[in-house]
Tab-separated table of C-alpha atoms and ligand atoms in Angstrom:
chain	number	residue	atom	x	y	z
A	1	MET	CA	-15.629	31.448	1.887
A	2	ALA	CA	-15.374	30.535	5.580
A	3	PHE	CA	-18.850	28.987	5.501
A	4	LEU	CA	-17.696	26.141	3.215
A	5	SER	CA	-15.821	23.117	4.538
A	6	ASP	CA	-12.151	22.273	4.129
A	7	THR	CA	-13.300	18.977	2.609
A	8	LEU	CA	-15.027	20.812	-0.215
A	9	ALA	CA	-11.836	22.726	-0.972
A	10	ARG	CA	-10.122	19.410	-1.756
A	11	VAL	CA	-12.485	18.427	-4.601
A	12	LYS	CA	-13.904	19.798	-7.836
A	13	PRO	CA	-17.268	19.216	-9.539
A	14	SER	CA	-17.356	16.298	-11.997
A	15	PRO	CA	-15.963	17.611	-15.342
A	16	THR	CA	-18.047	15.141	-17.343
A	17	ILE	CA	-21.232	16.479	-15.784
A	18	ALA	CA	-19.954	20.036	-16.431
A	19	VAL	CA	-19.447	19.318	-20.164
A	20	THR	CA	-22.894	17.750	-20.439
A	21	SER	CA	-24.457	20.806	-18.755
A	22	LYS	CA	-22.569	23.246	-20.996
A	23	ALA	CA	-23.671	21.352	-24.124
A	24	ALA	CA	-27.280	21.371	-22.858
A	25	ALA	CA	-27.100	25.130	-22.193
A	26	LEU	CA	-25.801	25.843	-25.737
A	27	LYS	CA	-28.546	23.626	-27.164
A	28	ALA	CA	-31.149	25.567	-25.169
A	29	GLU	CA	-29.801	28.745	-26.812
A	30	GLY	CA	-30.658	27.181	-30.164
A	31	ARG	CA	-27.101	26.087	-31.137
A	32	ASP	CA	-26.680	22.896	-33.186
A	33	VAL	CA	-24.875	20.821	-30.563
A	34	ILE	CA	-23.892	17.143	-30.630
A	35	GLY	CA	-23.172	15.848	-27.137
A	36	LEU	CA	-20.562	13.096	-26.964
A	37	GLY	CA	-19.869	13.777	-23.303
A	38	ALA	CA	-22.401	11.777	-21.360
A	39	GLY	CA	-21.487	8.300	-20.128
A	40	GLU	CA	-24.806	6.581	-20.606
A	41	PRO	CA	-26.339	4.219	-23.163
A	42	ASP	CA	-28.899	5.774	-25.503
A	43	PHE	CA	-31.111	2.649	-25.326
A	44	ASP	CA	-34.298	2.545	-23.252
A	45	THR	CA	-34.454	0.388	-20.133
A	46	PRO	CA	-35.891	-2.935	-21.429
A	47	GLU	CA	-39.655	-3.311	-21.122
A	48	HIS	CA	-39.691	-6.284	-18.730
A	49	ILE	CA	-37.584	-4.253	-16.280
A	50	ARG	CA	-39.899	-1.250	-16.541
A	51	GLU	CA	-42.881	-3.572	-15.984
A	52	ALA	CA	-41.266	-5.008	-12.838
A	53	ALA	CA	-40.976	-1.468	-11.463
A	54	LYS	CA	-44.634	-0.743	-12.230
A	55	ARG	CA	-45.648	-3.953	-10.493
A	56	ALA	CA	-43.536	-2.953	-7.467
A	57	ILE	CA	-45.341	0.374	-7.228
A	58	ASP	CA	-48.767	-1.254	-7.493
A	59	ALA	CA	-47.835	-3.885	-4.915
A	60	GLY	CA	-46.968	-1.154	-2.432
A	61	LYS	CA	-43.199	-1.783	-2.466
A	62	THR	CA	-42.828	1.887	-1.760
A	63	ARG	CA	-41.550	1.966	1.794
A	64	TYR	CA	-38.121	1.998	3.421
A	65	THR	CA	-36.245	-1.240	2.854
A	66	ALA	CA	-33.261	-2.797	4.611
A	67	VAL	CA	-30.513	-0.162	4.429
A	68	ASP	CA	-28.219	-2.004	2.048
A	69	GLY	CA	-30.740	-3.861	-0.077
A	70	ILE	CA	-33.763	-6.166	-0.092
A	71	PRO	CA	-32.962	-9.877	0.493
A	72	GLU	CA	-34.417	-10.860	-2.900
A	73	LEU	CA	-31.967	-8.552	-4.724
A	74	LYS	CA	-29.028	-9.633	-2.592
A	75	ALA	CA	-29.821	-13.267	-3.436
A	76	ALA	CA	-29.944	-12.412	-7.156
A	77	ILE	CA	-26.599	-10.615	-6.870
A	78	CYS	CA	-25.054	-13.712	-5.257
A	79	SER	CA	-26.406	-15.842	-8.139
A	80	LYS	CA	-25.008	-13.375	-10.676
A	81	PHE	CA	-21.526	-13.452	-9.123
A	82	LEU	CA	-21.546	-17.241	-9.021
A	83	SER	CA	-22.835	-17.891	-12.528
A	84	GLU	CA	-21.069	-15.060	-14.375
A	85	ASN	CA	-17.855	-14.608	-12.393
A	86	GLY	CA	-17.334	-17.919	-10.570
A	87	LEU	CA	-17.361	-16.031	-7.248
A	88	THR	CA	-19.144	-17.417	-4.188
A	89	TYR	CA	-20.677	-14.778	-1.894
A	90	THR	CA	-23.395	-14.957	0.743
A	91	PRO	CA	-26.047	-12.196	1.063
A	92	ALA	CA	-24.231	-10.880	4.171
A	93	GLN	CA	-21.279	-10.137	1.883
A	94	VAL	CA	-23.388	-7.946	-0.443
A	95	SER	CA	-24.211	-4.244	-0.284
A	96	VAL	CA	-26.652	-2.427	-2.575
A	97	GLY	CA	-26.424	1.355	-2.951
A	98	THR	CA	-27.691	4.318	-4.936
A	99	GLY	CA	-25.602	3.648	-8.048
A	100	GLY	CA	-22.136	2.256	-8.445
A	101	LYS	CA	-20.924	5.686	-7.400
A	102	GLN	CA	-22.340	5.430	-3.890
A	103	ILE	CA	-20.929	1.922	-3.439
A	104	LEU	CA	-17.392	3.085	-4.257
A	105	TYR	CA	-17.836	6.201	-2.140
A	106	ASN	CA	-19.103	4.206	0.864
A	107	ALA	CA	-16.147	1.834	0.635
A	108	LEU	CA	-13.615	4.678	0.544
A	109	MET	CA	-15.366	6.605	3.327
A	110	ALA	CA	-15.447	3.467	5.446
A	111	THR	CA	-11.726	2.732	5.076
A	112	CYS	CA	-9.555	5.779	4.272
A	113	ASN	CA	-7.587	7.618	6.949
A	114	PRO	CA	-5.340	10.647	6.399
A	115	GLY	CA	-2.127	9.449	4.778
A	116	ASP	CA	-3.693	6.324	3.263
A	117	GLU	CA	-2.756	5.983	-0.382
A	118	VAL	CA	-5.061	4.745	-3.123
A	119	ILE	CA	-3.466	3.643	-6.395
A	120	ILE	CA	-5.516	4.705	-9.393
A	121	PRO	CA	-4.407	3.727	-12.910
A	122	ALA	CA	-4.726	6.728	-15.244
A	123	PRO	CA	-6.523	7.543	-17.449
A	124	TYR	CA	-9.137	7.075	-14.717
A	125	TRP	CA	-12.853	7.615	-14.231
A	126	VAL	CA	-13.078	11.231	-13.066
A	127	SER	CA	-14.649	10.466	-9.700
A	128	TYR	CA	-12.006	8.119	-8.246
A	129	PRO	CA	-9.414	10.731	-7.187
A	130	ASP	CA	-12.004	13.144	-5.841
A	131	MET	CA	-13.791	10.437	-3.876
A	132	VAL	CA	-10.461	9.439	-2.312
A	133	LEU	CA	-9.838	13.103	-1.422
A	134	LEU	CA	-13.325	13.439	0.069
A	135	ALA	CA	-12.599	10.379	2.183
A	136	GLY	CA	-9.372	11.962	3.430
A	137	GLY	CA	-7.009	9.657	1.530
A	138	THR	CA	-4.299	10.423	-1.034
A	139	PRO	CA	-4.844	9.433	-4.675
A	140	VAL	CA	-1.734	7.969	-6.332
A	141	PRO	CA	-2.185	8.001	-10.117
A	142	VAL	CA	-0.184	5.507	-12.170
A	143	VAL	CA	-0.187	6.666	-15.767
A	144	ALA	CA	-0.636	4.226	-18.655
A	145	THR	CA	-0.037	5.669	-22.098
A	146	LEU	CA	-0.975	4.884	-25.681
A	147	GLU	CA	2.185	2.720	-25.984
A	148	THR	CA	0.751	0.123	-23.570
A	149	ALA	CA	-2.813	0.522	-24.883
A	150	PHE	CA	-3.718	2.516	-21.752
A	151	LYS	CA	-2.995	-0.433	-19.431
A	152	ILE	CA	-0.525	-0.236	-16.546
A	153	THR	CA	2.295	-2.775	-16.290
A	154	PRO	CA	3.135	-4.962	-13.270
A	155	ASP	CA	6.382	-2.990	-12.815
A	156	GLN	CA	4.456	0.279	-12.615
A	157	LEU	CA	2.105	-1.191	-10.015
A	158	GLU	CA	4.998	-2.587	-7.982
A	159	ALA	CA	6.756	0.793	-8.018
A	160	ALA	CA	3.643	2.631	-6.802
A	161	ILE	CA	2.976	0.419	-3.772
A	162	THR	CA	4.182	1.682	-0.361
A	163	PRO	CA	3.467	0.575	3.214
A	164	ARG	CA	0.679	3.226	3.209
A	165	THR	CA	-1.118	1.806	0.162
A	166	LYS	CA	-4.637	0.880	1.229
A	167	TRP	CA	-6.432	0.263	-2.066
A	168	PHE	CA	-5.715	-0.478	-5.697
A	169	ILE	CA	-8.671	0.602	-7.853
A	170	PHE	CA	-9.049	-1.540	-10.953
A	171	ASN	CA	-11.480	-0.727	-13.773
A	172	SER	CA	-11.670	-2.967	-16.832
A	173	PRO	CA	-13.110	-2.253	-19.373
A	174	SER	CA	-12.198	1.288	-18.512
A	175	ASN	CA	-13.933	4.597	-18.505
A	176	PRO	CA	-12.495	6.685	-20.275
A	177	THR	CA	-10.345	4.519	-22.581
A	178	GLY	CA	-12.436	1.366	-23.087
A	179	ALA	CA	-9.236	-0.623	-22.443
A	180	GLY	CA	-9.834	-4.137	-21.138
A	181	TYR	CA	-7.201	-6.280	-19.391
A	182	SER	CA	-6.908	-9.845	-20.690
A	183	ARG	CA	-6.766	-12.657	-18.162
A	184	SER	CA	-2.985	-12.918	-18.427
A	185	GLU	CA	-2.527	-9.146	-18.115
A	186	LEU	CA	-4.692	-9.118	-14.986
A	187	LYS	CA	-2.965	-12.220	-13.591
A	188	ALA	CA	0.379	-10.389	-13.868
A	189	LEU	CA	-1.031	-7.508	-11.792
A	190	THR	CA	-2.515	-9.861	-9.189
A	191	GLU	CA	0.910	-11.524	-8.793
A	192	VAL	CA	2.245	-8.133	-7.678
A	193	LEU	CA	-0.706	-7.646	-5.313
A	194	MET	CA	-0.141	-11.073	-3.744
A	195	ARG	CA	3.266	-9.842	-2.579
A	196	HIS	CA	1.670	-6.891	-0.697
A	197	PRO	CA	-0.948	-8.105	1.785
A	198	GLN	CA	-1.732	-4.577	3.038
A	199	VAL	CA	-3.245	-3.622	-0.331
A	200	TRP	CA	-6.974	-4.150	-0.880
A	201	VAL	CA	-8.481	-4.343	-4.366
A	202	MET	CA	-11.516	-2.358	-5.468
A	203	SER	CA	-12.598	-3.784	-8.797
A	204	ASP	CA	-15.078	-1.598	-10.666
A	205	ASP	CA	-16.692	-4.014	-13.119
A	206	MET	CA	-19.338	-1.580	-14.361
A	207	TYR	CA	-18.657	-2.320	-18.064
A	208	GLU	CA	-18.446	-6.113	-17.697
A	209	HIS	CA	-21.148	-6.821	-20.278
A	210	LEU	CA	-19.984	-4.299	-22.854
A	211	VAL	CA	-17.035	-6.113	-24.445
A	212	PHE	CA	-16.258	-6.692	-28.127
A	213	ASP	CA	-14.703	-9.086	-30.604
A	214	ASP	CA	-13.296	-12.089	-28.743
A	215	PHE	CA	-12.420	-10.234	-25.519
A	216	THR	CA	-13.351	-12.164	-22.356
A	217	PHE	CA	-14.102	-10.177	-19.206
A	218	CYS	CA	-12.322	-11.164	-15.978
A	219	THR	CA	-12.210	-9.786	-12.430
A	220	PRO	CA	-9.397	-9.917	-9.821
A	221	ALA	CA	-10.982	-12.130	-7.126
A	222	GLU	CA	-11.751	-14.765	-9.755
A	223	VAL	CA	-8.383	-14.577	-11.539
A	224	GLU	CA	-6.508	-14.806	-8.208
A	225	PRO	CA	-8.601	-16.485	-5.467
A	226	GLY	CA	-5.835	-15.540	-3.013
A	227	LEU	CA	-7.149	-11.971	-3.240
A	228	TYR	CA	-10.783	-12.877	-2.397
A	229	ASP	CA	-10.452	-11.863	1.278
A	230	ARG	CA	-9.246	-8.362	0.406
A	231	THR	CA	-11.234	-7.583	-2.732
A	232	LEU	CA	-14.414	-5.574	-3.117
A	233	THR	CA	-16.026	-6.583	-6.407
A	234	CYS	CA	-18.244	-3.694	-7.547
A	235	ASN	CA	-20.831	-3.631	-10.289
A	236	GLY	CA	-24.217	-2.124	-11.126
A	237	VAL	CA	-27.136	-2.081	-13.517
A	238	SER	CA	-26.585	1.432	-14.915
A	239	LYS	CA	-24.591	0.644	-18.052
A	240	ALA	CA	-25.420	-2.957	-19.000
A	241	PHE	CA	-29.180	-2.527	-18.589
A	242	ALA	CA	-29.514	1.137	-19.609
A	243	MET	CA	-30.646	2.043	-16.097
A	244	THR	CA	-28.507	5.102	-15.298
A	245	GLY	CA	-31.415	7.036	-13.834
A	246	TRP	CA	-32.628	4.222	-11.586
A	247	ARG	CA	-29.514	4.483	-9.389
A	248	ILE	CA	-28.646	0.948	-8.345
A	249	GLY	CA	-25.102	-0.321	-7.811
A	250	TYR	CA	-23.794	-3.182	-5.716
A	251	ALA	CA	-20.663	-4.811	-4.389
A	252	ALA	CA	-19.546	-7.973	-2.645
A	253	GLY	CA	-16.627	-8.502	-0.313
A	254	PRO	CA	-15.621	-9.367	3.235
A	255	VAL	CA	-18.467	-9.065	5.777
A	256	SER	CA	-16.612	-6.553	7.980
A	257	LEU	CA	-16.184	-4.145	5.065
A	258	ILE	CA	-19.769	-4.637	3.858
A	259	LYS	CA	-21.039	-3.882	7.383
A	260	ALA	CA	-18.919	-0.724	7.574
A	261	MET	CA	-20.266	0.442	4.204
A	262	GLY	CA	-23.797	-0.173	5.522
A	263	THR	CA	-23.073	2.043	8.525
A	264	ILE	CA	-22.044	4.942	6.261
A	265	GLN	CA	-25.157	4.420	4.131
A	266	SER	CA	-27.455	4.160	7.158
A	267	GLN	CA	-26.353	7.609	8.326
A	268	SER	CA	-26.460	9.267	4.919
A	269	THR	CA	-28.993	8.091	2.329
A	270	SER	CA	-30.520	4.917	3.865
A	271	ASN	CA	-31.803	2.390	1.364
A	272	PRO	CA	-31.578	2.865	-2.405
A	273	CYS	CA	-34.981	3.490	-4.054
A	274	SER	CA	-37.261	0.545	-3.266
A	275	ILE	CA	-38.835	0.494	-6.742
A	276	SER	CA	-35.443	0.564	-8.445
A	277	GLN	CA	-34.331	-2.394	-6.348
A	278	TRP	CA	-37.228	-4.484	-7.660
A	279	ALA	CA	-36.382	-3.345	-11.199
A	280	ALA	CA	-32.717	-4.303	-10.663
A	281	LEU	CA	-33.834	-7.726	-9.435
A	282	GLU	CA	-35.637	-8.232	-12.751
A	283	ALA	CA	-32.576	-6.949	-14.660
A	284	LEU	CA	-30.277	-9.480	-12.990
A	285	SER	CA	-32.625	-12.467	-12.934
A	286	GLY	CA	-34.876	-11.871	-15.984
A	287	PRO	CA	-34.132	-12.374	-19.685
A	288	GLN	CA	-30.917	-10.782	-20.980
A	289	ASP	CA	-31.425	-11.665	-24.624
A	290	PHE	CA	-31.185	-7.990	-25.650
A	291	LEU	CA	-27.514	-7.794	-24.592
A	292	PRO	CA	-25.904	-9.391	-27.698
A	293	GLY	CA	-27.784	-6.900	-29.901
A	294	TRP	CA	-26.633	-3.962	-27.785
A	295	ARG	CA	-23.071	-5.245	-27.853
A	296	ALA	CA	-23.191	-5.554	-31.637
A	297	ALA	CA	-24.557	-2.004	-31.959
A	298	PHE	CA	-21.830	-0.598	-29.696
A	299	GLN	CA	-19.134	-2.556	-31.526
A	300	ALA	CA	-20.268	-1.212	-34.912
A	301	ARG	CA	-20.262	2.321	-33.490
A	302	ARG	CA	-16.800	1.815	-32.006
A	303	ASP	CA	-15.510	0.705	-35.410
A	304	LEU	CA	-17.110	3.702	-37.119
A	305	VAL	CA	-15.733	6.226	-34.616
A	306	VAL	CA	-12.224	4.723	-34.484
A	307	SER	CA	-11.994	4.671	-38.276
A	308	MET	CA	-13.290	8.238	-38.735
A	309	LEU	CA	-11.201	9.762	-35.922
A	310	ASN	CA	-8.041	8.137	-37.268
A	311	GLN	CA	-8.723	10.000	-40.504
A	312	ALA	CA	-8.670	13.348	-38.653
A	313	ALA	CA	-5.335	15.176	-39.032
A	314	GLY	CA	-3.198	14.971	-35.889
A	315	VAL	CA	-5.482	12.437	-34.139
A	316	THR	CA	-4.512	8.857	-33.173
A	317	CYS	CA	-7.355	6.681	-31.924
A	318	PRO	CA	-6.674	3.153	-30.640
A	319	LYS	CA	-9.404	0.494	-30.857
A	320	PRO	CA	-10.574	-0.452	-27.344
A	321	GLU	CA	-11.869	-3.789	-26.063
A	322	GLY	CA	-15.038	-2.560	-24.360
A	323	ALA	CA	-17.291	0.083	-22.743
A	324	PHE	CA	-18.600	2.829	-25.052
A	325	TYR	CA	-15.714	5.278	-25.071
A	326	VAL	CA	-12.665	6.038	-27.167
A	327	TYR	CA	-9.779	8.162	-25.966
A	328	PRO	CA	-7.892	9.590	-28.965
A	329	ASP	CA	-4.447	11.145	-28.606
A	330	ILE	CA	-4.225	14.662	-30.071
A	331	SER	CA	-0.497	15.398	-29.783
A	332	GLY	CA	-0.597	16.250	-33.500
A	333	VAL	CA	-2.898	19.268	-33.055
A	334	ILE	CA	-1.436	20.834	-29.907
A	335	GLY	CA	0.193	24.192	-30.713
A	336	LYS	CA	-1.907	24.765	-33.845
A	337	ALA	CA	-4.504	27.552	-34.180
A	338	THR	CA	-8.203	27.350	-35.065
A	339	PRO	CA	-9.839	29.439	-37.822
A	340	GLY	CA	-11.344	31.464	-34.951
A	341	GLY	CA	-7.798	32.313	-33.830
A	342	THR	CA	-7.542	30.166	-30.715
A	343	VAL	CA	-4.144	28.549	-30.143
A	344	LEU	CA	-4.669	24.972	-28.923
A	345	THR	CA	-2.250	24.962	-26.003
A	346	ASN	CA	-3.764	21.917	-24.284
A	347	ASP	CA	-6.650	19.466	-24.531
A	348	GLU	CA	-9.021	21.597	-22.449
A	349	VAL	CA	-8.587	24.487	-24.903
A	350	PHE	CA	-9.090	21.982	-27.756
A	351	ALA	CA	-12.380	20.697	-26.295
A	352	THR	CA	-13.687	24.218	-25.627
A	353	ALA	CA	-12.791	25.389	-29.157
A	354	LEU	CA	-14.302	22.232	-30.679
A	355	LEU	CA	-17.577	22.894	-28.839
A	356	GLU	CA	-17.688	26.604	-29.628
A	357	GLU	CA	-16.599	26.352	-33.272
A	358	THR	CA	-18.259	23.077	-34.355
A	359	GLY	CA	-20.882	22.308	-31.696
A	360	VAL	CA	-19.349	18.915	-30.788
A	361	ALA	CA	-19.088	18.333	-27.026
A	362	VAL	CA	-16.334	15.983	-25.804
A	363	VAL	CA	-14.519	15.774	-22.466
A	364	PHE	CA	-10.872	16.917	-22.351
A	365	GLY	CA	-8.191	14.415	-21.325
A	366	ALA	CA	-6.769	16.329	-18.349
A	367	ALA	CA	-9.995	15.479	-16.487
A	368	PHE	CA	-9.015	11.787	-16.700
A	369	GLY	CA	-5.323	12.176	-15.886
A	370	LEU	CA	-3.698	11.792	-19.328
A	371	SER	CA	-3.135	14.546	-21.884
A	372	PRO	CA	-3.345	15.548	-24.654
A	373	ASN	CA	-6.433	13.463	-25.352
A	374	PHE	CA	-10.184	13.707	-25.352
A	375	ARG	CA	-12.938	11.245	-24.546
A	376	VAL	CA	-15.756	10.441	-26.915
A	377	SER	CA	-18.789	8.605	-25.612
A	378	TYR	CA	-20.221	6.833	-28.673
A	379	ALA	CA	-23.443	5.771	-26.951
A	380	THR	CA	-25.535	7.588	-29.522
A	381	GLY	CA	-27.018	6.951	-32.980
A	382	ASP	CA	-24.829	6.126	-36.023
A	383	GLU	CA	-25.886	9.176	-38.057
A	384	VAL	CA	-25.149	11.515	-35.148
A	385	LEU	CA	-21.732	9.885	-34.679
A	386	ARG	CA	-20.934	10.154	-38.396
A	387	GLU	CA	-21.824	13.865	-38.378
A	388	ALA	CA	-19.841	14.518	-35.168
A	389	CYS	CA	-16.741	12.745	-36.481
A	390	ALA	CA	-17.026	14.588	-39.817
A	391	ARG	CA	-17.095	17.880	-37.895
A	392	ILE	CA	-14.013	16.824	-35.894
A	393	GLN	CA	-12.255	15.902	-39.161
A	394	ARG	CA	-13.092	19.306	-40.696
A	395	PHE	CA	-12.033	21.104	-37.494
A	396	CYS	CA	-8.661	19.317	-37.437
A	397	ALA	CA	-8.124	19.914	-41.158
A	398	SER	CA	-8.764	23.642	-40.659
A	399	LEU	CA	-6.054	24.089	-38.010
A	400	VAL	CA	-2.942	26.027	-38.965
B	501	PLP	C1	-16.192	3.264	-14.291
B	501	PLP	C2	-17.459	3.720	-13.666
B	501	PLP	N1	-17.743	3.333	-12.423
B	501	PLP	C3	-18.866	3.727	-11.814
B	501	PLP	C4	-19.776	4.544	-12.450
B	501	PLP	C5	-21.008	4.961	-11.691
B	501	PLP	O1	-22.137	4.332	-12.111
B	501	PLP	P1	-23.555	4.679	-11.480
B	501	PLP	O2	-24.262	5.511	-12.498
B	501	PLP	O3	-24.196	3.341	-11.260
B	501	PLP	O4	-23.349	5.416	-10.223
B	501	PLP	C6	-19.527	4.975	-13.754
B	501	PLP	C7	-20.449	5.912	-14.407
B	501	PLP	O5	-20.113	6.690	-15.248
B	501	PLP	C8	-18.336	4.545	-14.375
B	501	PLP	O6	-18.045	4.933	-15.616
């Protein structure tokens, strides 16, 4: 339609949101649906954070704030980076936006020109390539497979870099695979980046606090201080503090980039919600004693889901280091037919048939850049997960 922009023609709606909506619509029709599509914790925002928001409302903190964040929150973000990541930033190096999503979007909008390439390890979070396209850049996926536990190698990174490479987007632990890079694995990637000074690093540390067993989180600017001047370290309160609806994300990096991101934000959304900023301040500076319990709950769910999915015929499910996703390979079911007569030609057909024939909603792998796979978000109760995995097992066993 001529009315719509050329920019819109370059992108598609988020497939994860589409799956969640389809599952909700089937549920509304009375179908017995289990949604494993949504990327959000099922826990409530902790009480002390909710109380901080109520206090902010009653204290009249309900007006416009500084475009990219109140000073109190910026100071807390600087303290967080120093104490948790060993990174020194000043408040002028910090930007606060409406969710991690807006932070990443602002950074790409502020920097990408036509022809600029952005390296994105696949499987990737669905929004990275489309955000790069919206910003006028060119996404360059680098595919990591099951054989390397969904992590790219230094040789792959080296081969993908060109004189036009502007950014390398790094996300560990990853959405959708849960894969986390160890310090030595990340160090090997940063050694490649040190040889290419034109490449900036966008590190999306959204799942920093959701790591399991003895895995230790690390981030590029800390692992290789030589990258500090060209790294944007991004994070947010959505996942670690069960605050997806509050919409607060933040990043720290060089002042010139932070200022440019502020310009984009000042002409689009202005400040993130004032009340949410005060709640995020409490999240970052208040007690975090609930986190070990959440981690333990997620780890137990990961173990349950990995074990049950590996017992499904034709499914191979590696055990990830973090986040709340698994990304099983389904090569063993492609080409088979369902009892309803559908031939599973690819993972999108698999996910649609699984939803229609068993009521389990998952997101197909093609949306994340590696097939044939699907993503399970296990941020839901144990009984629900057990039932969903049992249905997947029965579905796979019924294929001919
Ligand atoms: C890897 C990753 N980055 C960023 C985001 C965006 O988070 P927010 O809800 O704070 O915008 C998500 C949310 O799904 C994510 O998985």
